[in-house]
Amino acid sequence: MKRIGVMTSGGDSPGMNACIRAVVRGAIYNDMEVYGIRRGYEGLIDGEIEEMDVSSVADIIHRGGTILRTARSDRFLTKEGFARALNMLETFGIEGLAVIGGDGSLRGGVDLSQAGITVMGLPGTIDNDLPYTDYTIGFDTAVNTALMAIGNTRDTSSSHGRTTIIEVMGRHCGDIALYAGLAGGAETILVPEEALDVADICKKLLIGKNRGKLHSIIIKAEGVNISSEELRTTLEDRTGLETRVVILGYIQRGGSPTARDRLLASRTGYRAVELFRDGSASKAIGVRGEEIIAVEIGDALKTPKRSNAPEIIQLSDILS
Ligand code: ATP
């Protein structure tokens, strides 16, 4: 393969830049030309495409966000938009496309691969919701950001003797809440994968209070089927304990990527280049254990993600 493209798509995640860097420098090292496509599928449709060189990706490995910018594209989901996207790839002579994004972006990659483009999907999302890979690029940084917030909140909660609900991202997948909750010593972890039991939370809070516990941290993924404010009033009404809500929101998406995310981004990005170089069919690239893996892109999202929520919640209950 002589010429490839690289884009970031969907929600941004820390480590996307490190991944772009690996694709660009890896491609040039292997004698391929590499074109950067701005604003994901939206920019592809509009021809926002430019050749990159080694210095295009200088000084970005440590930066959050994405230098190629990102977007969600409704036009790509239409017949006309999709045809324009294919046309643009043909116009620029791009034979292979590295798509860095979450499940929606990789599904777009599956469509392009069925239309004859070789696509390498790279798991760029903080959500860790892709079933074929143990971890996604950006997840570790998001967990560490949430962990820092838990630490800071714990100081205030304990000084004032309060219960605090910390809401983190995760509409369908509660992994940020699970990992940050366990690592941060949260008393309760609430995720969309598990049924909500308000009576049980109240019981735990009151048992804690009766043994002299001054504060409690509840970490809750946004996708749990009760709003944080509603949960706050319910807990206060039922336990009489002062309860506050902290919603972390977008701060979880930004920031300098952790070492783990930079390593994952660099290793998966370079694997994509090797696969292009070796004439491979379209793949989704990820990690299992310590090993970088590549699976058929069409199979990557077929099975639902296995959740380890029950074991992490049980461990958190035992240890907190
Ligand atoms: P994140 O999980 O971080 O939000 P994502 O990649 O899942 O990232 P989406 O907004 O779901 O983000 O998808 C990004 C873009 O991918 C969409 O705007 C759309 O253009 C394309 N896309 C999404 N779903 C599909 C699909 N089922 N088939 C084809 N293309 C899709």
mmCIF file of C-alpha atoms and ligand atoms in Angstrom:
data_model
loop_
_atom_site.group_PDB
_atom_site.id
_atom_site.type_symbol
_atom_site.label_atom_id
_atom_site.label_comp_id
_atom_site.label_asym_id
_atom_site.label_seq_id
_atom_site.Cartn_x
_atom_site.Cartn_y
_atom_site.Cartn_z
ATOM 1 C CA MET A 1 0.000 0.000 0.000
ATOM 2 C CA LYS A 2 1.386 3.393 -1.015
ATOM 3 C CA ARG A 3 -0.925 5.957 0.572
ATOM 4 C CA ILE A 4 -3.020 5.878 3.740
ATOM 5 C CA GLY A 5 -5.252 8.338 5.597
ATOM 6 C CA VAL A 6 -5.743 8.871 9.319
ATOM 7 C CA MET A 7 -8.655 10.473 11.150
ATOM 8 C CA THR A 8 -10.121 10.876 14.632
ATOM 9 C CA SER A 9 -13.896 10.606 15.009
ATOM 10 C CA GLY A 10 -16.638 10.752 17.674
ATOM 11 C CA GLY A 11 -15.789 11.974 21.192
ATOM 12 C CA ASP A 12 -12.155 13.006 21.693
ATOM 13 C CA SER A 13 -10.010 11.030 24.111
ATOM 14 C CA PRO A 14 -6.560 11.556 25.636
ATOM 15 C CA GLY A 15 -4.018 9.583 23.635
ATOM 16 C CA MET A 16 -5.574 10.230 20.221
ATOM 17 C CA ASN A 17 -2.626 12.502 19.397
ATOM 18 C CA ALA A 18 -0.113 9.845 20.410
ATOM 19 C CA CYS A 19 -1.944 7.449 18.102
ATOM 20 C CA ILE A 20 -1.942 9.894 15.160
ATOM 21 C CA ARG A 21 1.794 10.358 15.743
ATOM 22 C CA ALA A 22 2.402 6.597 15.644
ATOM 23 C CA VAL A 23 0.415 6.185 12.415
ATOM 24 C CA VAL A 24 2.098 9.141 10.681
ATOM 25 C CA ARG A 25 5.678 8.381 11.700
ATOM 26 C CA GLY A 26 5.174 4.630 11.322
ATOM 27 C CA ALA A 27 3.823 5.081 7.793
ATOM 28 C CA ILE A 28 6.691 7.344 6.741
ATOM 29 C CA TYR A 29 9.232 4.931 8.248
ATOM 30 C CA ASN A 30 7.668 2.186 6.110
ATOM 31 C CA ASP A 31 7.791 4.311 2.925
ATOM 32 C CA MET A 32 4.087 5.134 2.771
ATOM 33 C CA GLU A 33 2.534 8.535 2.252
ATOM 34 C CA VAL A 34 0.079 9.582 4.928
ATOM 35 C CA TYR A 35 -2.788 12.065 4.724
ATOM 36 C CA GLY A 36 -4.514 13.610 7.739
ATOM 37 C CA ILE A 37 -8.288 13.953 7.486
ATOM 38 C CA ARG A 38 -9.752 16.684 9.675
ATOM 39 C CA ARG A 39 -13.023 16.432 11.664
ATOM 40 C CA GLY A 40 -13.657 12.718 11.132
ATOM 41 C CA TYR A 41 -16.209 11.591 8.546
ATOM 42 C CA GLU A 42 -17.549 15.141 8.279
ATOM 43 C CA GLY A 43 -14.169 16.437 7.088
ATOM 44 C CA LEU A 44 -13.752 13.429 4.808
ATOM 45 C CA ILE A 45 -17.000 14.308 3.041
ATOM 46 C CA ASP A 46 -15.825 17.916 2.683
ATOM 47 C CA GLY A 47 -12.317 16.993 1.480
ATOM 48 C CA GLU A 48 -10.477 18.457 4.498
ATOM 49 C CA ILE A 49 -7.447 16.321 3.700
ATOM 50 C CA GLU A 50 -3.766 17.213 3.807
ATOM 51 C CA GLU A 51 -0.492 15.329 3.509
ATOM 52 C CA MET A 52 1.415 14.974 6.797
ATOM 53 C CA ASP A 53 5.125 14.624 7.467
ATOM 54 C CA VAL A 54 7.221 13.734 10.505
ATOM 55 C CA SER A 55 7.142 17.290 11.807
ATOM 56 C CA SER A 56 3.311 17.529 11.510
ATOM 57 C CA VAL A 57 3.151 15.366 14.619
ATOM 58 C CA ALA A 58 6.054 16.882 16.580
ATOM 59 C CA ASP A 59 5.409 17.767 20.215
ATOM 60 C CA ILE A 60 1.946 16.191 20.477
ATOM 61 C CA ILE A 61 2.510 12.871 22.290
ATOM 62 C CA HIS A 62 1.686 14.471 25.652
ATOM 63 C CA ARG A 63 -1.278 16.556 24.514
ATOM 64 C CA GLY A 64 -4.952 15.737 25.116
ATOM 65 C CA GLY A 65 -7.611 16.268 22.431
ATOM 66 C CA THR A 66 -6.738 15.688 18.782
ATOM 67 C CA ILE A 67 -4.767 17.882 16.372
ATOM 68 C CA LEU A 68 -6.932 16.531 13.531
ATOM 69 C CA ARG A 69 -10.027 17.672 15.438
ATOM 70 C CA THR A 70 -13.067 15.433 15.578
ATOM 71 C CA ALA A 71 -16.771 15.503 14.761
ATOM 72 C CA ARG A 72 -19.956 13.506 14.646
ATOM 73 C CA SER A 73 -21.349 13.288 11.135
ATOM 74 C CA ASP A 74 -25.011 12.672 10.365
ATOM 75 C CA ARG A 75 -24.261 13.198 6.657
ATOM 76 C CA PHE A 76 -21.989 10.148 6.655
ATOM 77 C CA LEU A 77 -25.030 8.058 7.596
ATOM 78 C CA THR A 78 -26.868 9.133 4.415
ATOM 79 C CA LYS A 79 -26.393 7.452 1.028
ATOM 80 C CA GLU A 80 -25.201 10.703 -0.577
ATOM 81 C CA GLY A 81 -22.778 11.525 2.261
ATOM 82 C CA PHE A 82 -21.311 8.036 2.241
ATOM 83 C CA ALA A 83 -20.833 8.179 -1.549
ATOM 84 C CA ARG A 84 -19.087 11.558 -1.219
ATOM 85 C CA ALA A 85 -16.782 10.121 1.457
ATOM 86 C CA LEU A 86 -15.817 7.243 -0.851
ATOM 87 C CA ASN A 87 -15.292 9.679 -3.718
ATOM 88 C CA MET A 88 -12.989 11.811 -1.641
ATOM 89 C CA LEU A 89 -10.803 8.812 -0.772
ATOM 90 C CA GLU A 90 -10.595 7.994 -4.469
ATOM 91 C CA THR A 91 -9.828 11.627 -5.380
ATOM 92 C CA PHE A 92 -6.856 11.686 -3.009
ATOM 93 C CA GLY A 93 -5.752 8.162 -3.925
ATOM 94 C CA ILE A 94 -6.115 6.939 -0.340
ATOM 95 C CA GLU A 95 -6.233 3.130 -0.286
ATOM 96 C CA GLY A 96 -6.220 2.528 3.449
ATOM 97 C CA LEU A 97 -7.806 4.472 6.303
ATOM 98 C CA ALA A 98 -6.898 4.425 10.013
ATOM 99 C CA VAL A 99 -9.987 5.433 12.020
ATOM 100 C CA ILE A 100 -9.344 6.364 15.659
ATOM 101 C CA GLY A 101 -12.640 6.489 17.564
ATOM 102 C CA GLY A 102 -15.333 4.705 19.522
ATOM 103 C CA ASP A 103 -17.927 2.135 18.505
ATOM 104 C CA GLY A 104 -19.852 4.473 16.163
ATOM 105 C CA SER A 105 -16.671 5.438 14.342
ATOM 106 C CA LEU A 106 -15.603 1.806 13.984
ATOM 107 C CA ARG A 107 -19.065 0.909 12.624
ATOM 108 C CA GLY A 108 -18.481 3.605 10.004
ATOM 109 C CA GLY A 109 -15.179 1.856 9.289
ATOM 110 C CA VAL A 110 -17.002 -1.442 8.778
ATOM 111 C CA ASP A 111 -19.232 0.238 6.161
ATOM 112 C CA LEU A 112 -16.200 1.665 4.336
ATOM 113 C CA SER A 113 -14.421 -1.687 4.402
ATOM 114 C CA GLN A 114 -17.505 -3.328 2.858
ATOM 115 C CA ALA A 115 -17.236 -0.712 0.092
ATOM 116 C CA GLY A 116 -13.661 -1.809 -0.683
ATOM 117 C CA ILE A 117 -11.486 0.487 1.482
ATOM 118 C CA THR A 118 -8.970 -1.183 3.815
ATOM 119 C CA VAL A 119 -9.783 0.195 7.253
ATOM 120 C CA MET A 120 -7.828 -0.214 10.480
ATOM 121 C CA GLY A 121 -9.982 0.655 13.489
ATOM 122 C CA LEU A 122 -8.160 2.049 16.525
ATOM 123 C CA PRO A 123 -10.001 2.153 19.873
ATOM 124 C CA GLY A 124 -10.043 5.867 20.791
ATOM 125 C CA THR A 125 -12.666 6.480 23.461
ATOM 126 C CA ILE A 126 -12.644 7.117 27.211
ATOM 127 C CA ASP A 127 -15.665 4.835 27.673
ATOM 128 C CA ASN A 128 -13.877 1.434 27.447
ATOM 129 C CA ASP A 129 -17.035 0.077 25.843
ATOM 130 C CA LEU A 130 -15.528 -1.831 22.896
ATOM 131 C CA PRO A 131 -15.994 -5.588 23.364
ATOM 132 C CA TYR A 132 -12.970 -6.843 21.403
ATOM 133 C CA THR A 133 -10.308 -5.032 23.443
ATOM 134 C CA ASP A 134 -9.514 -5.050 27.172
ATOM 135 C CA TYR A 135 -8.820 -1.310 27.168
ATOM 136 C CA THR A 136 -9.396 1.700 24.933
ATOM 137 C CA ILE A 137 -7.120 4.696 24.377
ATOM 138 C CA GLY A 138 -8.081 7.428 26.869
ATOM 139 C CA PHE A 139 -9.774 5.211 29.444
ATOM 140 C CA ASP A 140 -6.817 5.102 31.834
ATOM 141 C CA THR A 141 -6.457 8.892 31.763
ATOM 142 C CA ALA A 142 -10.187 9.343 32.430
ATOM 143 C CA VAL A 143 -9.984 6.923 35.380
ATOM 144 C CA ASN A 144 -7.042 8.844 36.815
ATOM 145 C CA THR A 145 -8.878 12.163 36.407
ATOM 146 C CA ALA A 146 -11.906 10.716 38.219
ATOM 147 C CA LEU A 147 -9.592 9.327 40.884
ATOM 148 C CA MET A 148 -8.076 12.736 41.508
ATOM 149 C CA ALA A 149 -11.584 14.160 41.865
ATOM 150 C CA ILE A 150 -12.502 11.442 44.366
ATOM 151 C CA GLY A 151 -9.391 12.285 46.401
ATOM 152 C CA ASN A 152 -10.155 16.009 46.464
ATOM 153 C CA THR A 153 -13.836 15.409 47.256
ATOM 154 C CA ARG A 154 -12.948 13.004 50.039
ATOM 155 C CA ASP A 155 -11.033 15.764 51.875
ATOM 156 C CA THR A 156 -14.046 18.088 51.862
ATOM 157 C CA SER A 157 -16.578 15.317 52.516
ATOM 158 C CA SER A 158 -14.662 14.174 55.525
ATOM 159 C CA SER A 159 -14.122 17.694 56.890
ATOM 160 C CA HIS A 160 -17.853 18.395 56.711
ATOM 161 C CA GLY A 161 -19.091 14.885 57.477
ATOM 162 C CA ARG A 162 -21.048 14.598 54.242
ATOM 163 C CA THR A 163 -22.074 11.997 51.735
ATOM 164 C CA THR A 164 -20.959 12.919 48.217
ATOM 165 C CA ILE A 165 -22.257 11.507 44.946
ATOM 166 C CA ILE A 166 -19.628 11.851 42.191
ATOM 167 C CA GLU A 167 -21.078 11.397 38.715
ATOM 168 C CA VAL A 168 -18.671 10.196 36.031
ATOM 169 C CA MET A 169 -19.114 9.492 32.310
ATOM 170 C CA GLY A 170 -20.477 6.157 31.082
ATOM 171 C CA ARG A 171 -23.895 5.927 29.440
ATOM 172 C CA HIS A 172 -23.894 2.167 28.839
ATOM 173 C CA CYS A 173 -20.566 1.045 30.215
ATOM 174 C CA GLY A 174 -19.723 1.753 33.859
ATOM 175 C CA ASP A 175 -15.985 1.028 33.662
ATOM 176 C CA ILE A 176 -14.804 4.536 34.632
ATOM 177 C CA ALA A 177 -16.991 4.367 37.768
ATOM 178 C CA LEU A 178 -15.853 0.808 38.531
ATOM 179 C CA TYR A 179 -12.115 1.374 38.188
ATOM 180 C CA ALA A 180 -12.013 4.852 39.763
ATOM 181 C CA GLY A 181 -14.414 3.711 42.493
ATOM 182 C CA LEU A 182 -12.349 0.685 43.481
ATOM 183 C CA ALA A 183 -9.023 2.536 43.232
ATOM 184 C CA GLY A 184 -10.438 5.540 45.121
ATOM 185 C CA GLY A 185 -11.982 3.544 47.959
ATOM 186 C CA ALA A 186 -15.557 4.674 47.207
ATOM 187 C CA GLU A 187 -18.135 3.195 49.555
ATOM 188 C CA THR A 188 -20.676 2.614 46.782
ATOM 189 C CA ILE A 189 -20.282 2.168 43.010
ATOM 190 C CA LEU A 190 -23.334 2.510 40.758
ATOM 191 C CA VAL A 191 -23.171 1.432 37.100
ATOM 192 C CA PRO A 192 -25.751 0.941 34.334
ATOM 193 C CA GLU A 193 -24.950 -2.785 34.079
ATOM 194 C CA GLU A 194 -26.260 -3.481 37.599
ATOM 195 C CA ALA A 195 -29.756 -2.937 39.072
ATOM 196 C CA LEU A 196 -30.057 0.058 41.385
ATOM 197 C CA ASP A 197 -31.017 -0.772 44.992
ATOM 198 C CA VAL A 198 -31.660 2.481 46.870
ATOM 199 C CA ALA A 199 -32.627 0.688 50.108
ATOM 200 C CA ASP A 200 -29.280 -1.110 50.108
ATOM 201 C CA ILE A 201 -27.354 2.188 49.644
ATOM 202 C CA CYS A 202 -29.292 3.746 52.559
ATOM 203 C CA LYS A 203 -28.633 0.725 54.758
ATOM 204 C CA LYS A 204 -24.895 0.910 54.024
ATOM 205 C CA LEU A 205 -24.792 4.650 54.754
ATOM 206 C CA LEU A 206 -26.588 4.200 58.103
ATOM 207 C CA ILE A 207 -24.459 1.222 59.147
ATOM 208 C CA GLY A 208 -21.383 3.328 58.346
ATOM 209 C CA LYS A 209 -22.717 6.263 60.350
ATOM 210 C CA ASN A 210 -23.485 4.021 63.344
ATOM 211 C CA ARG A 211 -19.917 2.790 63.441
ATOM 212 C CA GLY A 212 -18.629 6.361 63.442
ATOM 213 C CA LYS A 213 -17.938 6.905 59.737
ATOM 214 C CA LEU A 214 -18.014 10.629 59.045
ATOM 215 C CA HIS A 215 -18.392 10.623 55.299
ATOM 216 C CA SER A 216 -19.150 8.453 52.297
ATOM 217 C CA ILE A 217 -18.323 8.616 48.604
ATOM 218 C CA ILE A 218 -20.792 7.238 46.080
ATOM 219 C CA ILE A 219 -19.441 7.041 42.547
ATOM 220 C CA LYS A 220 -22.152 6.880 39.916
ATOM 221 C CA ALA A 221 -21.935 6.433 36.146
ATOM 222 C CA GLU A 222 -24.155 8.879 34.229
ATOM 223 C CA GLY A 223 -26.119 6.020 32.607
ATOM 224 C CA VAL A 224 -27.601 4.738 35.901
ATOM 225 C CA ASN A 225 -31.370 5.073 35.638
ATOM 226 C CA ILE A 226 -31.794 7.794 38.253
ATOM 227 C CA SER A 227 -30.456 11.338 38.012
ATOM 228 C CA SER A 228 -27.788 12.280 40.545
ATOM 229 C CA GLU A 229 -30.016 15.045 41.935
ATOM 230 C CA GLU A 230 -32.938 12.667 42.375
ATOM 231 C CA LEU A 231 -30.657 10.183 44.108
ATOM 232 C CA ARG A 232 -29.335 12.945 46.378
ATOM 233 C CA THR A 233 -32.805 14.009 47.586
ATOM 234 C CA THR A 234 -33.899 10.392 48.021
ATOM 235 C CA LEU A 235 -30.832 9.545 50.129
ATOM 236 C CA GLU A 236 -31.156 12.692 52.239
ATOM 237 C CA ASP A 237 -34.865 12.030 52.849
ATOM 238 C CA ARG A 238 -34.310 8.422 53.806
ATOM 239 C CA THR A 239 -31.122 8.723 55.907
ATOM 240 C CA GLY A 240 -31.125 12.315 57.164
ATOM 241 C CA LEU A 241 -27.460 12.553 56.068
ATOM 242 C CA GLU A 242 -26.345 15.714 54.261
ATOM 243 C CA THR A 243 -25.586 14.734 50.666
ATOM 244 C CA ARG A 244 -23.931 16.682 47.828
ATOM 245 C CA VAL A 245 -23.504 16.016 44.106
ATOM 246 C CA VAL A 246 -20.351 16.591 42.027
ATOM 247 C CA ILE A 247 -20.704 16.077 38.273
ATOM 248 C CA LEU A 248 -17.285 15.711 36.645
ATOM 249 C CA GLY A 249 -18.507 16.165 33.048
ATOM 250 C CA TYR A 250 -16.068 17.149 30.331
ATOM 251 C CA ILE A 251 -12.999 17.453 32.538
ATOM 252 C CA GLN A 252 -12.781 13.656 32.199
ATOM 253 C CA ARG A 253 -12.240 13.897 28.452
ATOM 254 C CA GLY A 254 -9.271 16.233 28.510
ATOM 255 C CA GLY A 255 -5.802 16.332 29.978
ATOM 256 C CA SER A 256 -2.406 14.919 29.174
ATOM 257 C CA PRO A 257 -2.628 11.155 28.545
ATOM 258 C CA THR A 258 -1.156 8.767 31.114
ATOM 259 C CA ALA A 259 1.816 6.551 30.270
ATOM 260 C CA ARG A 260 -0.568 3.592 29.783
ATOM 261 C CA ASP A 261 -2.643 5.494 27.227
ATOM 262 C CA ARG A 262 0.426 6.759 25.353
ATOM 263 C CA LEU A 263 1.824 3.223 25.184
ATOM 264 C CA LEU A 264 -1.461 1.746 24.003
ATOM 265 C CA ALA A 265 -1.868 4.524 21.416
ATOM 266 C CA SER A 266 1.687 4.140 20.113
ATOM 267 C CA ARG A 267 1.586 0.334 19.951
ATOM 268 C CA THR A 268 -1.851 0.042 18.325
ATOM 269 C CA GLY A 269 -1.145 2.915 15.913
ATOM 270 C CA TYR A 270 2.061 1.294 14.728
ATOM 271 C CA ARG A 271 0.338 -2.111 14.405
ATOM 272 C CA ALA A 272 -2.176 -0.480 12.042
ATOM 273 C CA VAL A 273 0.720 0.654 9.840
ATOM 274 C CA GLU A 274 2.291 -2.820 9.850
ATOM 275 C CA LEU A 275 -1.027 -4.322 8.743
ATOM 276 C CA PHE A 276 -1.394 -1.784 5.919
ATOM 277 C CA ARG A 277 2.192 -2.461 4.882
ATOM 278 C CA ASP A 278 1.650 -6.223 4.855
ATOM 279 C CA GLY A 279 -1.512 -6.037 2.728
ATOM 280 C CA SER A 280 -3.855 -7.177 5.491
ATOM 281 C CA ALA A 281 -7.658 -7.016 5.205
ATOM 282 C CA SER A 282 -9.512 -4.514 7.437
ATOM 283 C CA LYS A 283 -9.014 -5.050 11.176
ATOM 284 C CA ALA A 284 -9.885 -3.579 14.548
ATOM 285 C CA ILE A 285 -6.810 -3.284 16.744
ATOM 286 C CA GLY A 286 -6.767 -3.524 20.517
ATOM 287 C CA VAL A 287 -5.069 -5.164 23.463
ATOM 288 C CA ARG A 288 -5.632 -8.403 25.382
ATOM 289 C CA GLY A 289 -3.518 -8.781 28.451
ATOM 290 C CA GLU A 290 -0.222 -7.232 27.374
ATOM 291 C CA GLU A 291 -0.562 -8.313 23.755
ATOM 292 C CA ILE A 292 -1.639 -6.065 20.871
ATOM 293 C CA ILE A 293 -4.291 -7.887 18.861
ATOM 294 C CA ALA A 294 -6.055 -7.387 15.520
ATOM 295 C CA VAL A 295 -9.472 -8.919 14.796
ATOM 296 C CA GLU A 296 -11.691 -8.856 11.705
ATOM 297 C CA ILE A 297 -13.310 -5.428 11.808
ATOM 298 C CA GLY A 298 -16.747 -6.899 11.029
ATOM 299 C CA ASP A 299 -16.518 -9.231 14.047
ATOM 300 C CA ALA A 300 -15.054 -6.718 16.498
ATOM 301 C CA LEU A 301 -18.329 -5.216 17.674
ATOM 302 C CA LYS A 302 -20.636 -8.178 17.182
ATOM 303 C CA THR A 303 -20.542 -9.645 20.679
ATOM 304 C CA PRO A 304 -21.622 -7.535 23.670
ATOM 305 C CA LYS A 305 -18.907 -6.425 26.071
ATOM 306 C CA ARG A 306 -18.474 -8.698 29.060
ATOM 307 C CA SER A 307 -18.804 -6.617 32.221
ATOM 308 C CA ASN A 308 -16.759 -7.320 35.330
ATOM 309 C CA ALA A 309 -19.065 -5.091 37.376
ATOM 310 C CA PRO A 310 -20.251 -7.796 39.828
ATOM 311 C CA GLU A 311 -16.719 -8.808 40.892
ATOM 312 C CA ILE A 312 -15.402 -5.234 41.170
ATOM 313 C CA ILE A 313 -18.452 -4.055 43.132
ATOM 314 C CA GLN A 314 -18.177 -7.035 45.469
ATOM 315 C CA LEU A 315 -14.486 -6.341 46.065
ATOM 316 C CA SER A 316 -15.173 -2.661 46.640
ATOM 317 C CA ASP A 317 -17.879 -3.582 49.193
ATOM 318 C CA ILE A 318 -15.504 -5.891 51.044
ATOM 319 C CA LEU A 319 -12.677 -3.358 51.134
ATOM 320 C CA SER A 320 -14.607 -0.191 51.913
HETATM 321 P P1 ATP B 1 -17.535 7.981 21.578
HETATM 322 O O1 ATP B 1 -17.980 6.614 22.042
HETATM 323 O O2 ATP B 1 -16.275 8.411 22.235
HETATM 324 O O3 ATP B 1 -18.617 9.000 21.619
HETATM 325 P P2 ATP B 1 -18.000 7.180 18.846
HETATM 326 O O4 ATP B 1 -17.068 6.889 17.746
HETATM 327 O O5 ATP B 1 -18.852 6.052 19.340
HETATM 328 O O6 ATP B 1 -17.142 7.830 20.006
HETATM 329 P P3 ATP B 1 -20.312 8.337 17.567
HETATM 330 O O7 ATP B 1 -20.862 9.734 17.627
HETATM 331 O O8 ATP B 1 -21.195 7.227 17.983
HETATM 332 O O9 ATP B 1 -18.960 8.378 18.426
HETATM 333 O O10 ATP B 1 -19.831 8.032 16.066
HETATM 334 C C1 ATP B 1 -19.010 8.937 15.341
HETATM 335 C C2 ATP B 1 -19.480 8.984 13.912
HETATM 336 O O11 ATP B 1 -19.375 7.669 13.324
HETATM 337 C C3 ATP B 1 -20.949 9.351 13.729
HETATM 338 O O12 ATP B 1 -21.167 10.745 13.745
HETATM 339 C C4 ATP B 1 -21.265 8.744 12.371
HETATM 340 O O13 ATP B 1 -20.834 9.575 11.332
HETATM 341 C C5 ATP B 1 -20.437 7.459 12.381
HETATM 342 N N1 ATP B 1 -21.285 6.329 12.830
HETATM 343 C C6 ATP B 1 -21.858 6.181 14.039
HETATM 344 N N2 ATP B 1 -22.615 5.063 14.097
HETATM 345 C C7 ATP B 1 -22.521 4.487 12.876
HETATM 346 C C8 ATP B 1 -23.086 3.302 12.294
HETATM 347 N N3 ATP B 1 -23.863 2.473 12.986
HETATM 348 N N4 ATP B 1 -22.773 3.029 11.003
HETATM 349 C C9 ATP B 1 -21.963 3.854 10.296
HETATM 350 N N5 ATP B 1 -21.410 4.975 10.798
HETATM 351 C C10 ATP B 1 -21.675 5.304 12.070
#
